[in-house]
PDB file of C-alpha atoms (C1' of nucleotides) in Angstrom:
ATOM      1  CA  MET A 148     109.627 107.450 125.590  1.00  0.00           C
ATOM      2  CA  PRO A 149     109.737 105.678 122.301  1.00  0.00           C
ATOM      3  CA  GLU A 150     109.072 106.900 118.835  1.00  0.00           C
ATOM      4  CA  LEU A 151     109.676 104.792 115.786  1.00  0.00           C
ATOM      5  CA  PRO A 152     113.491 105.009 115.832  1.00  0.00           C
ATOM      6  CA  GLU A 153     113.543 103.939 119.479  1.00  0.00           C
ATOM      7  CA  VAL A 154     111.209 101.040 118.730  1.00  0.00           C
ATOM      8  CA  GLU A 155     113.303  99.976 115.747  1.00  0.00           C
ATOM      9  CA  THR A 156     116.464 100.180 117.865  1.00  0.00           C
ATOM     10  CA  THR A 157     114.769  98.142 120.581  1.00  0.00           C
ATOM     11  CA  LYS A 158     113.646  95.515 118.077  1.00  0.00           C
ATOM     12  CA  GLN A 159     117.149  95.142 116.660  1.00  0.00           C
ATOM     13  CA  GLY A 160     118.431  94.646 120.185  1.00  0.00           C
ATOM     14  CA  LEU A 161     116.251  91.555 120.532  1.00  0.00           C
ATOM     15  CA  ILE A 162     118.039  89.657 117.752  1.00  0.00           C
ATOM     16  CA  PRO A 163     119.907  87.467 120.310  1.00  0.00           C
ATOM     17  CA  LEU A 164     116.527  85.873 121.061  1.00  0.00           C
ATOM     18  CA  LEU A 165     116.040  84.462 117.553  1.00  0.00           C
ATOM     19  CA  GLY A 166     116.115  80.682 117.522  1.00  0.00           C
ATOM     20  CA  GLN A 167     115.919  80.547 121.316  1.00  0.00           C
ATOM     21  CA  GLN A 168     113.273  78.724 123.299  1.00  0.00           C
ATOM     22  CA  ILE A 169     111.146  80.390 125.965  1.00  0.00           C
ATOM     23  CA  THR A 170     111.655  78.584 129.260  1.00  0.00           C
ATOM     24  CA  ALA A 171     109.599  80.672 131.669  1.00  0.00           C
ATOM     25  CA  VAL A 172     107.089  83.493 131.801  1.00  0.00           C
ATOM     26  CA  ASN A 173     106.515  85.776 134.744  1.00  0.00           C
ATOM     27  CA  ILE A 174     103.771  88.393 134.747  1.00  0.00           C
ATOM     28  CA  ARG A 175     104.225  90.662 137.743  1.00  0.00           C
ATOM     29  CA  GLN A 176     101.678  93.274 136.688  1.00  0.00           C
ATOM     30  CA  HIS A 177      98.769  92.514 134.364  1.00  0.00           C
ATOM     31  CA  ARG A 178      97.348  95.997 134.208  1.00  0.00           C
ATOM     32  CA  LEU A 179      98.831  97.677 131.153  1.00  0.00           C
ATOM     33  CA  ARG A 180      96.805  99.478 128.453  1.00  0.00           C
ATOM     34  CA  GLN A 181      95.137  96.097 128.045  1.00  0.00           C
ATOM     35  CA  LEU A 182      95.471  93.242 130.550  1.00  0.00           C
ATOM     36  CA  VAL A 183      98.499  91.054 129.938  1.00  0.00           C
ATOM     37  CA  PRO A 184      96.736  87.757 129.150  1.00  0.00           C
ATOM     38  CA  ASN A 185      97.395  84.615 131.179  1.00  0.00           C
ATOM     39  CA  GLU A 186      97.548  82.840 127.826  1.00  0.00           C
ATOM     40  CA  LEU A 187     101.041  84.307 127.527  1.00  0.00           C
ATOM     41  CA  HIS A 188     102.105  81.235 129.510  1.00  0.00           C
ATOM     42  CA  GLN A 189     101.304  79.196 126.386  1.00  0.00           C
ATOM     43  CA  SER A 190     104.561  80.565 124.995  1.00  0.00           C
ATOM     44  CA  VAL A 191     106.639  78.387 127.331  1.00  0.00           C
ATOM     45  CA  GLY A 192     108.476  75.874 125.164  1.00  0.00           C
ATOM     46  CA  ALA A 193     108.004  77.956 122.021  1.00  0.00           C
ATOM     47  CA  GLN A 194     110.914  78.866 119.779  1.00  0.00           C
ATOM     48  CA  CYS A 195     111.430  82.461 118.565  1.00  0.00           C
ATOM     49  CA  LEU A 196     111.159  82.468 114.809  1.00  0.00           C
ATOM     50  CA  SER A 197     111.198  86.104 113.744  1.00  0.00           C
ATOM     51  CA  LEU A 198     111.115  89.699 114.886  1.00  0.00           C
ATOM     52  CA  SER A 199     109.269  92.424 113.057  1.00  0.00           C
ATOM     53  CA  ARG A 200     107.857  95.883 113.582  1.00  0.00           C
ATOM     54  CA  ARG A 201     104.650  97.502 112.401  1.00  0.00           C
ATOM     55  CA  GLY A 202     104.416 101.133 113.400  1.00  0.00           C
ATOM     56  CA  LYS A 203     105.523 101.233 117.012  1.00  0.00           C
ATOM     57  CA  TYR A 204     104.412  97.658 117.640  1.00  0.00           C
ATOM     58  CA  ILE A 205     107.022  94.914 117.956  1.00  0.00           C
ATOM     59  CA  ILE A 206     105.959  91.441 116.841  1.00  0.00           C
ATOM     60  CA  LEU A 207     107.834  88.392 118.122  1.00  0.00           C
ATOM     61  CA  GLN A 208     106.708  85.380 116.138  1.00  0.00           C
ATOM     62  CA  THR A 209     107.150  82.054 117.920  1.00  0.00           C
ATOM     63  CA  SER A 210     106.427  78.443 117.011  1.00  0.00           C
ATOM     64  CA  GLN A 211     103.296  78.526 119.175  1.00  0.00           C
ATOM     65  CA  GLY A 212     101.889  82.002 118.691  1.00  0.00           C
ATOM     66  CA  ASN A 213     102.793  85.657 118.448  1.00  0.00           C
ATOM     67  CA  ILE A 214     103.789  88.196 121.062  1.00  0.00           C
ATOM     68  CA  LEU A 215     102.681  91.760 120.341  1.00  0.00           C
ATOM     69  CA  ILE A 216     104.449  94.495 122.287  1.00  0.00           C
ATOM     70  CA  HIS A 217     103.916  98.252 122.407  1.00  0.00           C
ATOM     71  CA  LEU A 218     106.056 100.472 124.631  1.00  0.00           C
ATOM     72  CA  GLY A 219     103.516 103.261 125.131  1.00  0.00           C
ATOM     73  CA  MET A 220     104.978 106.458 126.561  1.00  0.00           C
ATOM     74  CA  SER A 221     107.403 105.029 129.085  1.00  0.00           C
ATOM     75  CA  GLY A 222     108.037 101.399 128.173  1.00  0.00           C
ATOM     76  CA  SER A 223     111.343  99.738 127.446  1.00  0.00           C
ATOM     77  CA  LEU A 224     112.677  96.242 126.888  1.00  0.00           C
ATOM     78  CA  ARG A 225     116.010  94.974 128.051  1.00  0.00           C
ATOM     79  CA  LEU A 226     117.940  91.752 127.913  1.00  0.00           C
ATOM     80  CA  CYS A 227     119.719  90.690 131.061  1.00  0.00           C
ATOM     81  CA  SER A 228     120.684  87.701 133.143  1.00  0.00           C
ATOM     82  CA  PRO A 229     117.755  85.713 134.576  1.00  0.00           C
ATOM     83  CA  GLN A 230     119.409  86.177 137.969  1.00  0.00           C
ATOM     84  CA  GLU A 231     119.230  89.958 137.774  1.00  0.00           C
ATOM     85  CA  GLU A 232     117.021  91.553 140.416  1.00  0.00           C
ATOM     86  CA  TYR A 233     113.692  92.863 139.268  1.00  0.00           C
ATOM     87  CA  ARG A 234     113.428  96.613 139.089  1.00  0.00           C
ATOM     88  CA  LYS A 235     110.375  98.560 140.030  1.00  0.00           C
ATOM     89  CA  HIS A 236     107.958  98.509 137.061  1.00  0.00           C
ATOM     90  CA  ASP A 237     109.412  95.354 135.496  1.00  0.00           C
ATOM     91  CA  HIS A 238     105.992  93.983 134.603  1.00  0.00           C
ATOM     92  CA  VAL A 239     106.658  91.027 132.311  1.00  0.00           C
ATOM     93  CA  THR A 240     109.627  88.676 132.076  1.00  0.00           C
ATOM     94  CA  LEU A 241     110.397  85.994 129.515  1.00  0.00           C
ATOM     95  CA  ASN A 242     113.341  83.704 130.121  1.00  0.00           C
ATOM     96  CA  PHE A 243     115.148  81.924 127.308  1.00  0.00           C
ATOM     97  CA  ASP A 244     117.255  78.802 127.127  1.00  0.00           C
ATOM     98  CA  ASN A 245     120.417  80.747 126.258  1.00  0.00           C
ATOM     99  CA  GLN A 246     120.343  82.289 129.731  1.00  0.00           C
ATOM    100  CA  LEU A 247     118.828  85.576 128.632  1.00  0.00           C
ATOM    101  CA  SER A 248     115.917  87.246 130.309  1.00  0.00           C
ATOM    102  CA  LEU A 249     113.679  89.721 128.482  1.00  0.00           C
ATOM    103  CA  ARG A 250     112.263  92.348 130.839  1.00  0.00           C
ATOM    104  CA  TYR A 251     109.369  94.622 129.945  1.00  0.00           C
ATOM    105  CA  HIS A 252     109.605  97.787 132.049  1.00  0.00           C
ATOM    106  CA  ASP A 253     106.923 100.482 131.930  1.00  0.00           C
ATOM    107  CA  PRO A 254     106.280 102.956 134.765  1.00  0.00           C
ATOM    108  CA  ARG A 255     103.194 104.539 133.223  1.00  0.00           C
ATOM    109  CA  ARG A 256     101.758 101.262 131.962  1.00  0.00           C
ATOM    110  CA  PHE A 257     100.480 102.744 128.718  1.00  0.00           C
ATOM    111  CA  GLY A 258     102.109  99.909 126.813  1.00  0.00           C
ATOM    112  CA  LEU A 259     100.890  96.533 125.654  1.00  0.00           C
ATOM    113  CA  PHE A 260     102.100  92.942 125.964  1.00  0.00           C
ATOM    114  CA  LEU A 261      99.744  90.527 124.207  1.00  0.00           C
ATOM    115  CA  TRP A 262      99.725  86.887 123.186  1.00  0.00           C
ATOM    116  CA  LEU A 263      97.993  86.202 119.862  1.00  0.00           C
ATOM    117  CA  ASN A 264      97.093  82.842 118.404  1.00  0.00           C
ATOM    118  CA  THR A 265      96.069  84.555 115.170  1.00  0.00           C
ATOM    119  CA  ASP A 266      97.896  86.539 112.499  1.00  0.00           C
ATOM    120  CA  PRO A 267      99.106  89.698 114.266  1.00  0.00           C
ATOM    121  CA  LEU A 268      98.717  91.728 111.083  1.00  0.00           C
ATOM    122  CA  GLN A 269      94.989  90.977 111.230  1.00  0.00           C
ATOM    123  CA  HIS A 270      94.695  92.257 114.791  1.00  0.00           C
ATOM    124  CA  ALA A 271      92.464  95.325 114.931  1.00  0.00           C
ATOM    125  CA  LEU A 272      95.217  97.506 116.404  1.00  0.00           C
ATOM    126  CA  ILE A 273      97.581  96.653 113.553  1.00  0.00           C
ATOM    127  CA  ALA A 274      95.163  96.316 110.659  1.00  0.00           C
ATOM    128  CA  SER A 275      93.942  99.895 110.999  1.00  0.00           C
ATOM    129  CA  LEU A 276      97.398 101.456 110.873  1.00  0.00           C
ATOM    130  CA  GLY A 277      98.507 103.787 108.093  1.00  0.00           C
ATOM    131  CA  VAL A 278     101.545 103.378 105.888  1.00  0.00           C
ATOM    132  CA  GLU A 279     105.094 102.832 107.099  1.00  0.00           C
ATOM    133  CA  PRO A 280     107.141 106.020 106.712  1.00  0.00           C
ATOM    134  CA  LEU A 281     110.165 104.105 105.448  1.00  0.00           C
ATOM    135  CA  ALA A 282     108.220 102.088 102.874  1.00  0.00           C
ATOM    136  CA  THR A 283     107.765 102.996  99.224  1.00  0.00           C
ATOM    137  CA  ASP A 284     104.033 103.680  99.578  1.00  0.00           C
ATOM    138  CA  PHE A 285     104.755 106.654 101.854  1.00  0.00           C
ATOM    139  CA  THR A 286     104.741 109.369  99.209  1.00  0.00           C
ATOM    140  CA  ALA A 287     103.976 113.070  98.994  1.00  0.00           C
ATOM    141  CA  ASP A 288     101.044 112.222  96.785  1.00  0.00           C
ATOM    142  CA  TYR A 289      99.644 109.846  99.429  1.00  0.00           C
ATOM    143  CA  LEU A 290      99.798 112.593 102.074  1.00  0.00           C
ATOM    144  CA  TYR A 291      98.331 115.131  99.698  1.00  0.00           C
ATOM    145  CA  GLN A 292      95.376 112.915  98.796  1.00  0.00           C
ATOM    146  CA  LYS A 293      94.713 111.915 102.419  1.00  0.00           C
ATOM    147  CA  SER A 294      94.755 115.538 103.555  1.00  0.00           C
ATOM    148  CA  ARG A 295      92.275 116.986 101.058  1.00  0.00           C
ATOM    149  CA  ASN A 296      89.229 116.674 103.313  1.00  0.00           C
ATOM    150  CA  LYS A 297      90.966 117.318 106.626  1.00  0.00           C
ATOM    151  CA  LYS A 298      91.534 120.763 108.021  1.00  0.00           C
ATOM    152  CA  LEU A 299      93.163 119.735 111.267  1.00  0.00           C
ATOM    153  CA  ALA A 300      96.625 121.089 112.046  1.00  0.00           C
ATOM    154  CA  ILE A 301      99.324 119.539 109.887  1.00  0.00           C
ATOM    155  CA  LYS A 302     101.164 118.470 113.035  1.00  0.00           C
ATOM    156  CA  GLN A 303      98.197 116.410 114.185  1.00  0.00           C
ATOM    157  CA  PHE A 304      97.784 115.049 110.683  1.00  0.00           C
ATOM    158  CA  ILE A 305     101.292 113.623 110.468  1.00  0.00           C
ATOM    159  CA  MET A 306     101.058 112.285 114.031  1.00  0.00           C
ATOM    160  CA  ASP A 307      97.876 110.329 113.199  1.00  0.00           C
ATOM    161  CA  SER A 308      98.922 106.669 113.077  1.00  0.00           C
ATOM    162  CA  HIS A 309      96.036 105.879 110.761  1.00  0.00           C
ATOM    163  CA  ILE A 310      97.662 108.132 108.172  1.00  0.00           C
ATOM    164  CA  VAL A 311     101.332 107.302 108.709  1.00  0.00           C
ATOM    165  CA  VAL A 312     102.804 105.387 111.623  1.00  0.00           C
ATOM    166  CA  GLY A 313     105.793 106.257 113.717  1.00  0.00           C
ATOM    167  CA  VAL A 314     105.831 110.063 113.646  1.00  0.00           C
ATOM    168  CA  GLY A 315     105.625 111.045 117.291  1.00  0.00           C
ATOM    169  CA  ASN A 316     105.908 114.420 118.945  1.00  0.00           C
ATOM    170  CA  ILE A 317     109.676 114.841 118.691  1.00  0.00           C
ATOM    171  CA  TYR A 318     110.016 113.987 115.017  1.00  0.00           C
ATOM    172  CA  ALA A 319     106.832 115.822 114.036  1.00  0.00           C
ATOM    173  CA  ASN A 320     108.363 119.007 115.460  1.00  0.00           C
ATOM    174  CA  GLU A 321     111.656 118.355 113.722  1.00  0.00           C
ATOM    175  CA  ALA A 322     110.163 117.458 110.343  1.00  0.00           C
ATOM    176  CA  LEU A 323     107.935 120.544 110.259  1.00  0.00           C
ATOM    177  CA  PHE A 324     110.853 122.802 111.116  1.00  0.00           C
ATOM    178  CA  ALA A 325     113.026 121.238 108.417  1.00  0.00           C
ATOM    179  CA  SER A 326     110.146 121.629 105.951  1.00  0.00           C
ATOM    180  CA  LYS A 327     109.510 125.265 106.944  1.00  0.00           C
ATOM    181  CA  ILE A 328     105.842 124.545 107.609  1.00  0.00           C
ATOM    182  CA  HIS A 329     103.964 126.137 110.497  1.00  0.00           C
ATOM    183  CA  PRO A 330     102.618 123.310 112.675  1.00  0.00           C
ATOM    184  CA  LEU A 331      99.122 124.841 112.890  1.00  0.00           C
ATOM    185  CA  THR A 332      98.617 125.030 109.116  1.00  0.00           C
ATOM    186  CA  PRO A 333      95.379 123.250 108.170  1.00  0.00           C
ATOM    187  CA  SER A 334      96.428 120.079 106.375  1.00  0.00           C
ATOM    188  CA  ASN A 335      94.087 120.694 103.451  1.00  0.00           C
ATOM    189  CA  GLN A 336      95.675 124.063 102.728  1.00  0.00           C
ATOM    190  CA  LEU A 337      99.127 122.695 102.021  1.00  0.00           C
ATOM    191  CA  GLN A 338     100.081 122.074  98.427  1.00  0.00           C
ATOM    192  CA  LEU A 339     101.693 119.048  96.858  1.00  0.00           C
ATOM    193  CA  ALA A 340     105.068 120.812  96.897  1.00  0.00           C
ATOM    194  CA  ASP A 341     104.746 121.264 100.667  1.00  0.00           C
ATOM    195  CA  TYR A 342     104.034 117.575 101.094  1.00  0.00           C
ATOM    196  CA  GLN A 343     107.032 116.746  98.957  1.00  0.00           C
ATOM    197  CA  ARG A 344     109.318 118.583 101.370  1.00  0.00           C
ATOM    198  CA  LEU A 345     107.522 117.178 104.394  1.00  0.00           C
ATOM    199  CA  GLN A 346     107.632 113.596 103.169  1.00  0.00           C
ATOM    200  CA  ARG A 347     111.320 113.835 102.385  1.00  0.00           C
ATOM    201  CA  HIS A 348     112.200 115.317 105.762  1.00  0.00           C
ATOM    202  CA  ILE A 349     110.138 112.782 107.693  1.00  0.00           C
ATOM    203  CA  VAL A 350     112.034 110.007 105.936  1.00  0.00           C
ATOM    204  CA  ASP A 351     115.415 111.673 106.389  1.00  0.00           C
ATOM    205  CA  ILE A 352     114.920 112.474 110.060  1.00  0.00           C
ATOM    206  CA  LEU A 353     113.550 109.059 111.009  1.00  0.00           C
ATOM    207  CA  SER A 354     116.327 107.338 109.076  1.00  0.00           C
ATOM    208  CA  ALA A 355     119.031 109.446 110.686  1.00  0.00           C
ATOM    209  CA  ALA A 356     117.561 108.831 114.134  1.00  0.00           C
ATOM    210  CA  ILE A 357     117.517 105.075 113.592  1.00  0.00           C
ATOM    211  CA  ILE A 358     121.174 105.156 112.581  1.00  0.00           C
ATOM    212  CA  ARG A 359     121.994 107.092 115.756  1.00  0.00           C
ATOM    213  CA  GLY A 360     120.079 104.607 117.884  1.00  0.00           C
ATOM    214  CA  GLY A 361     117.159 106.881 118.634  1.00  0.00           C
ATOM    215  CA  THR A 362     116.792 109.964 120.775  1.00  0.00           C
ATOM    216  CA  THR A 363     117.656 109.675 124.428  1.00  0.00           C
ATOM    217  CA  LEU A 364     115.415 111.778 126.609  1.00  0.00           C
ATOM    218  CA  ARG A 365     115.578 111.158 130.307  1.00  0.00           C
ATOM    219  CA  ASP A 366     116.366 107.502 130.689  1.00  0.00           C
ATOM    220  CA  PHE A 367     115.574 105.788 127.404  1.00  0.00           C
ATOM    221  CA  VAL A 368     117.955 102.957 126.692  1.00  0.00           C
ATOM    222  CA  ASN A 369     117.863 100.209 124.104  1.00  0.00           C
ATOM    223  CA  SER A 370     117.711  96.497 124.885  1.00  0.00           C
ATOM    224  CA  GLN A 371     121.438  96.531 125.600  1.00  0.00           C
ATOM    225  CA  GLY A 372     121.036  99.357 128.094  1.00  0.00           C
ATOM    226  CA  GLU A 373     122.689 101.866 125.769  1.00  0.00           C
ATOM    227  CA  MET A 374     121.436 105.368 125.113  1.00  0.00           C
ATOM    228  CA  GLY A 375     120.648 106.950 121.757  1.00  0.00           C
ATOM    229  CA  TYR A 376     122.541 109.832 120.264  1.00  0.00           C
ATOM    230  CA  PHE A 377     120.038 111.598 118.027  1.00  0.00           C
ATOM    231  CA  GLN A 378     119.216 114.092 120.762  1.00  0.00           C
ATOM    232  CA  GLN A 379     122.335 116.013 119.812  1.00  0.00           C
ATOM    233  CA  GLU A 380     120.823 116.641 116.392  1.00  0.00           C
ATOM    234  CA  LEU A 381     117.453 118.003 117.463  1.00  0.00           C
ATOM    235  CA  MET A 382     116.817 121.458 116.030  1.00  0.00           C
ATOM    236  CA  VAL A 383     113.665 122.522 117.885  1.00  0.00           C
ATOM    237  CA  TYR A 384     112.272 119.872 120.216  1.00  0.00           C
ATOM    238  CA  GLY A 385     112.816 120.889 123.835  1.00  0.00           C
ATOM    239  CA  LYS A 386     114.373 124.223 122.799  1.00  0.00           C
ATOM    240  CA  GLU A 387     111.667 126.764 123.524  1.00  0.00           C
ATOM    241  CA  GLY A 388     113.159 130.250 123.851  1.00  0.00           C
ATOM    242  CA  GLN A 389     116.513 129.255 122.371  1.00  0.00           C
ATOM    243  CA  PRO A 390     117.611 130.962 119.149  1.00  0.00           C
ATOM    244  CA  CYS A 391     116.571 129.338 115.890  1.00  0.00           C
ATOM    245  CA  ILE A 392     119.607 127.695 114.335  1.00  0.00           C
ATOM    246  CA  ILE A 393     118.747 129.348 111.002  1.00  0.00           C
ATOM    247  CA  CYS A 394     117.608 132.896 111.845  1.00  0.00           C
ATOM    248  CA  GLN A 395     118.441 133.261 115.589  1.00  0.00           C
ATOM    249  CA  LYS A 396     114.911 134.309 116.479  1.00  0.00           C
ATOM    250  CA  PRO A 397     113.786 132.671 119.757  1.00  0.00           C
ATOM    251  CA  LEU A 398     111.799 129.473 119.188  1.00  0.00           C
ATOM    252  CA  GLN A 399     108.144 129.601 120.131  1.00  0.00           C
ATOM    253  CA  LEU A 400     105.932 127.141 122.007  1.00  0.00           C
ATOM    254  CA  VAL A 401     102.334 126.386 121.144  1.00  0.00           C
ATOM    255  CA  ARG A 402     100.192 123.521 122.409  1.00  0.00           C
ATOM    256  CA  ILE A 403      98.539 121.467 119.713  1.00  0.00           C
ATOM    257  CA  ASN A 404      96.239 118.716 120.915  1.00  0.00           C
ATOM    258  CA  LYS A 405      97.833 119.127 124.365  1.00  0.00           C
ATOM    259  CA  ARG A 406     101.281 118.355 123.015  1.00  0.00           C
ATOM    260  CA  SER A 407     104.186 120.794 123.214  1.00  0.00           C
ATOM    261  CA  THR A 408     105.009 122.136 119.787  1.00  0.00           C
ATOM    262  CA  ILE A 409     108.168 124.143 119.198  1.00  0.00           C
ATOM    263  CA  TYR A 410     108.666 126.125 116.022  1.00  0.00           C
ATOM    264  CA  CYS A 411     110.295 129.195 114.554  1.00  0.00           C
ATOM    265  CA  SER A 412     107.731 131.871 113.714  1.00  0.00           C
ATOM    266  CA  GLN A 413     110.094 133.333 111.136  1.00  0.00           C
ATOM    267  CA  CYS A 414     111.249 130.172 109.353  1.00  0.00           C
ATOM    268  CA  GLN A 415     107.833 128.523 109.644  1.00  0.00           C
ATOM    269  CA  PRO A 416     105.478 131.396 108.825  1.00  0.00           C
ATOM    270  CA  ALA A 417     101.815 131.198 109.755  1.00  0.00           C
ATOM    271  CA  PHE A 418      99.518 130.239 106.956  1.00  0.00           C
ATOM    272  CA  CYS A 419      97.496 133.200 105.616  1.00  0.00           C
ATOM    273  CA  SER A 420      94.208 132.463 103.887  1.00  0.00           C
TER     274      SER A 420
ATOM    275  C1'  DA B 185      83.103 111.426 108.956  1.00  0.00           C
ATOM    276  C1'  DA B 186      85.913 114.873 111.204  1.00  0.00           C
ATOM    277  C1'  DA B 187      87.455 116.738 115.390  1.00  0.00           C
ATOM    278  C1'  DG B 188      87.716 117.394 120.137  1.00  0.00           C
ATOM    279  C1'  DA B 189      87.502 115.713 124.944  1.00  0.00           C
ATOM    280  C1'  DC B 190      88.884 112.284 127.807  1.00  0.00           C
ATOM    281  C1'  DA B 191      90.895 108.098 129.415  1.00  0.00           C
ATOM    282  C1'  DC B 192      94.732 105.198 130.957  1.00  0.00           C
ATOM    283  C1'  DC B 193      99.311 105.757 134.729  1.00  0.00           C
ATOM    284  C1'  DT B 194     103.706 107.201 137.381  1.00  0.00           C
ATOM    285  C1'  DG B 195     107.721 110.083 137.871  1.00  0.00           C
ATOM    286  C1'  DT B 196     109.874 114.490 137.839  1.00  0.00           C
ATOM    287  C1'  DC B 197     110.249 119.181 138.165  1.00  0.00           C
ATOM    288  C1'  DC B 198     108.939 123.787 139.581  1.00  0.00           C
ATOM    289  C1'  DG B 199     106.869 127.294 142.427  1.00  0.00           C
ATOM    290  C1'  DC B 200     105.121 128.413 146.839  1.00  0.00           C
TER     291       DC B 200
ATOM    292  C1'  DT C 205     111.142 119.741 153.284  1.00  0.00           C
ATOM    293  C1'  DG C 206     106.496 119.185 151.728  1.00  0.00           C
ATOM    294  C1'  DC C 207     102.672 119.812 148.688  1.00  0.00           C
ATOM    295  C1'  DG C 208     100.020 120.820 144.615  1.00  0.00           C
ATOM    296  C1'  DG C 209     100.016 121.287 139.856  1.00  0.00           C
ATOM    297  C1'  DA C 210     101.850 120.943 135.269  1.00  0.00           C
ATOM    298  C1'  DC C 211     104.016 118.145 132.233  1.00  0.00           C
ATOM    299  C1'  DA C 212     106.210 113.936 129.794  1.00  0.00           C
ATOM    300  C1'  DG C 213     108.365 110.260 124.091  1.00  0.00           C
ATOM    301  C1'  DG C 214     101.281 107.282 122.875  1.00  0.00           C
ATOM    302  C1'  DT C 215      96.985 105.942 121.352  1.00  0.00           C
ATOM    303  C1'  DG C 216      92.418 104.175 121.995  1.00  0.00           C
ATOM    304  C1'  DT C 217      87.280 105.266 122.673  1.00  0.00           C
ATOM    305  C1'  DC C 218      83.492 108.184 123.238  1.00  0.00           C
ATOM    306  C1'  DT C 219      80.891 112.347 122.189  1.00  0.00           C
ATOM    307  C1'  DT C 220      79.696 116.207 119.489  1.00  0.00           C
TER     308       DT C 220
END
DNA sequence: AAAGACACCTGTCCGC
DNA sequence: TGCGGACAGGTGTCTT
């Protein structure tokens, strides 16, 4: 479900929780990517101090510890009344003293809901992450240097969270199309000029998607239950066989690392060595 | 150290 | 209508 714009949209939707005190915790399903720890109950009585995001992880800092959330493939967070009925796959609930209930919903349970007594930025999952795509250290030169000894497909390279965080399957497809780069091109065969286009388009596409509230596929909604509108601006993702918006040639599908990859064989020519 | 296989799960859709 | 298989927005670990 969520890529970086969806996670950012979700995080912004949690702002009503700032300054509020946690009054109750209910864990209905422990078995996510990692077990939801019973120590999460230590958050009862804690006040929410800040919200932040690192990659696709949401960090809720409280007066007694930190909550680390990842939405995986199918997770979502919503704010609702504490009286609202639980839905199937509502695994974790936090109630707050302003009569809001935070529900973590995740059918596939690939997500994460952790309680940390230590600095979340030092947590192994966070500390090993690459640069933020919307930060100043995400540059064409950074990508170029990092790619010199890697010959894996450029699509896999930009989707590697240890290189740059937040570029998931949808936006990787879109950024490569906008950059006119074939997704199978070995990353070490692209030149600095290629990375300049790619870097710029990754930033532009992620930024535009955040402004639109993310991409709604199937049932993704933000914490307010609203859908995103970036889907209307997708050029290639989910459009196999449809004419390329630039040259009208039908878009092609190739699987890279088991992930659907849509591209235009004319606008994104295969690399020739 | 890079790169590939595999793991974790459920829901939906498509063809028979 | 039912069933099996493929596929879905992610990411970690293990093996080669």
